[in-house]
């Protein structure tokens, strides 16, 4: 699911790789037949200190089931190439 959302993001072509997950919480079980939906919320960006052509963005991911119950939450960091200009 996470990769699907990343591929939909406007910056996905600049993604270099995952920089880590934090605060991963499995809040409820997910069962066969459940409908899962998710939201991404941008939190911050940080420029690389060692490589001027890249930075890291951090965002929150929350997945919910068909009843609106949170089943997973986490903070995700992705390393990106900077845009030209």
Coordinates of C-alpha atoms in Angstrom, one line a residue:
X1 CA 0.0 0.0 0.0
X2 CA 2.8 2.4 0.9
X3 CA 4.5 1.9 -2.5
X4 CA 1.2 2.5 -4.3
X5 CA 0.9 5.9 -2.5
X6 CA 4.5 6.8 -3.2
X7 CA 4.1 6.1 -6.9
X8 CA 1.1 8.5 -6.9
X9 CA 3.1 11.3 -5.3
X10 CA 4.1 14.2 -7.5
X11 CA 7.8 13.7 -6.4
X12 CA 7.9 9.9 -7.0
X13 CA 10.3 10.2 -10.0
X14 CA 12.9 12.0 -7.7
X15 CA 12.8 9.3 -5.0
X16 CA 16.2 7.8 -4.4
X17 CA 15.2 5.4 -1.6
X18 CA 13.7 4.9 1.8
X19 CA 15.4 6.7 4.7
X20 CA 13.5 4.9 7.5
X21 CA 10.3 4.4 9.4
X22 CA 9.6 5.7 12.9
X23 CA 6.8 5.3 15.4
X24 CA 5.3 2.3 13.5
X25 CA 2.1 1.2 15.3
X26 CA -0.1 -1.7 14.3
X27 CA -3.3 -0.6 16.0
X28 CA -5.8 -3.3 14.9
X29 CA -5.7 -6.5 13.0
X30 CA -6.6 -6.6 9.3
X31 CA -8.7 -9.5 8.0
X32 CA -9.3 -10.9 4.5
X33 CA -12.0 -8.9 2.9
X34 CA -11.3 -5.7 4.8
X35 CA -11.2 -2.5 2.7
X36 CA -8.1 -0.4 3.6
X37 CA -7.6 3.2 2.7
X38 CA -4.9 5.6 3.6
X39 CA -3.8 9.2 4.0
X40 CA -0.4 10.7 3.7
X41 CA 0.4 14.0 5.5
X42 CA 3.6 15.9 4.7
X43 CA 5.5 16.9 7.8
X44 CA 8.9 18.3 6.9
X45 CA 11.8 18.4 4.6
X46 CA 15.5 18.4 5.5
X47 CA 18.4 19.2 3.1
X48 CA 21.3 16.8 3.1
X49 CA 24.4 18.1 4.9
X50 CA 26.8 15.9 2.9
X51 CA 25.2 15.9 -0.6
X52 CA 23.8 19.1 -1.9
X53 CA 21.8 17.4 -4.7
X54 CA 19.4 15.7 -2.3
X55 CA 17.2 15.9 0.8
X56 CA 14.8 14.0 2.9
X57 CA 11.0 14.4 3.3
X58 CA 9.1 13.1 6.3
X59 CA 5.4 12.3 6.2
X60 CA 2.8 10.5 8.3
X61 CA 0.9 7.5 6.9
X62 CA -2.4 6.4 8.4
X63 CA -4.3 3.4 7.2
X64 CA -7.9 2.8 8.1
X65 CA -10.3 -0.1 7.6
X66 CA -13.9 0.1 6.2
X67 CA -15.2 1.2 9.6
X68 CA -12.8 4.2 9.8
X69 CA -10.7 2.5 12.5
X70 CA -6.9 3.1 12.3
X71 CA -5.1 -0.1 11.6
X72 CA -1.6 1.3 11.0
X73 CA 0.2 4.5 11.6
X74 CA 3.8 5.4 11.0
X75 CA 6.2 8.2 10.1
X76 CA 8.1 7.6 6.9
X77 CA 11.2 9.3 5.5
X78 CA 12.2 9.2 1.8
X79 CA 15.4 10.5 0.2
X80 CA 14.8 12.6 -2.9
X81 CA 16.9 14.2 -5.6
X82 CA 16.4 18.0 -5.5
X83 CA 14.5 19.6 -8.4
X84 CA 16.5 21.7 -10.8
X85 CA 16.2 25.4 -10.4

